[in-house]
Amino acid sequence: MKKLHICNTLMEAQHLKAVLEASGIATMIKNEHVFGALGQVPLKELMPQLWVLDETQLDDAKNLLAEALDPTPSSAPAWRCSACGESLEAQFDVCWQCGERRPGPD
Ligand SMILES: [Zn+2]
């Protein structure tokens, strides 16, 4: 069993546990109950810790964790609809205002 990550909150630990287990990686949370009992931000060594049960899955777990902790899906810039001028976030391929498609790279 290997320690994967020290979480800032129990909610974070539970979320990451769910993400990893959805990919077939068994984990456990240490200090889950200590955190709840204190009702405040605990010392570092008492923070919720996410552990991977099978050490051969540690690398996969780290990759999933990196994705889960990065809230930005891409670094692509926002774009402006050529038809109606609406400003759109990078993750949208179609203008939600008028249905115009994002201009391609060509
Ligand atoms: Zn538009």
XYZ file of C-alpha atoms and ligand atoms in Angstrom:
107
model
C 0.000 0.000 0.000
C 1.333 3.404 -0.981
C 0.405 6.922 0.064
C -0.785 8.821 -2.988
C -1.906 12.240 -1.853
C -2.545 14.385 1.196
C -5.886 16.132 0.806
C -6.871 19.537 2.118
C -10.392 18.461 2.914
C -12.224 15.233 3.523
C -14.539 16.143 0.646
C -11.536 16.271 -1.687
C -10.329 12.899 -0.437
C -13.740 11.311 -1.019
C -14.026 12.848 -4.478
C -10.597 11.592 -5.550
C -11.317 8.160 -4.089
C -14.466 7.975 -6.223
C -12.571 9.079 -9.345
C -9.882 6.422 -8.848
C -12.292 3.638 -7.978
C -14.311 4.427 -11.111
C -11.134 3.468 -12.981
C -10.709 0.246 -11.037
C -8.067 1.488 -8.594
C -8.808 0.500 -5.023
C -7.969 3.176 -2.466
C -8.519 3.970 1.168
C -8.650 7.208 3.112
C -6.571 7.507 6.267
C -7.466 9.976 8.998
C -11.026 10.160 7.673
C -12.474 10.092 11.163
C -9.825 12.198 12.865
C -10.689 15.050 10.533
C -14.380 14.881 11.293
C -13.789 14.726 15.018
C -11.687 17.862 15.127
C -14.071 19.988 13.127
C -11.254 22.266 12.072
C -8.180 22.215 9.870
C -5.950 19.562 11.423
C -2.199 19.221 11.565
C -0.495 18.037 8.379
C -0.031 14.508 9.682
C -3.723 14.334 10.516
C -4.906 15.541 7.125
C -6.988 13.055 5.119
C -4.590 10.869 3.128
C -5.437 8.911 0.027
C -3.651 5.548 -0.199
C -3.515 3.148 -3.150
C -3.973 -0.449 -2.025
C -2.191 -2.043 -5.015
C 1.241 -0.470 -5.516
C 1.357 -1.573 -9.177
C -1.483 0.884 -9.824
C 0.342 3.823 -8.275
C 1.439 5.384 -11.585
C -2.049 5.106 -13.065
C -3.450 6.602 -9.895
C -1.045 9.552 -10.085
C -2.070 10.269 -13.680
C -5.760 10.186 -12.818
C -5.128 12.354 -9.804
C -3.300 14.963 -11.874
C -6.263 15.144 -14.254
C -8.782 15.290 -11.430
C -6.934 18.097 -9.671
C -6.550 20.207 -12.807
C -9.850 22.007 -13.366
C -8.930 23.446 -16.767
C -9.789 21.000 -19.571
C -7.482 22.712 -22.030
C -5.386 25.816 -22.452
C -7.135 26.733 -25.722
C -8.196 30.367 -25.901
C -11.772 31.564 -25.951
C -13.170 32.312 -29.406
C -15.667 34.730 -30.903
C -18.561 33.633 -33.087
C -18.133 34.963 -36.632
C -21.916 35.088 -37.157
C -23.245 36.873 -34.070
C -20.117 38.021 -32.257
C -20.814 36.044 -29.084
C -17.734 35.310 -26.954
C -17.396 31.575 -26.220
C -15.242 29.452 -23.954
C -12.728 27.133 -25.617
C -14.582 23.939 -24.680
C -17.589 24.868 -26.861
C -17.391 23.904 -30.524
C -20.683 25.505 -31.475
C -22.061 28.949 -30.639
C -24.833 28.510 -28.085
C -26.384 31.770 -29.266
C -26.886 31.091 -32.980
C -25.535 27.580 -33.658
C -22.604 28.692 -35.816
C -19.653 26.269 -35.692
C -16.259 27.376 -34.460
C -14.025 28.237 -37.412
C -11.527 25.435 -38.008
C -7.743 25.884 -38.047
C -7.710 25.922 -41.867
Zn -23.165 32.958 -32.778
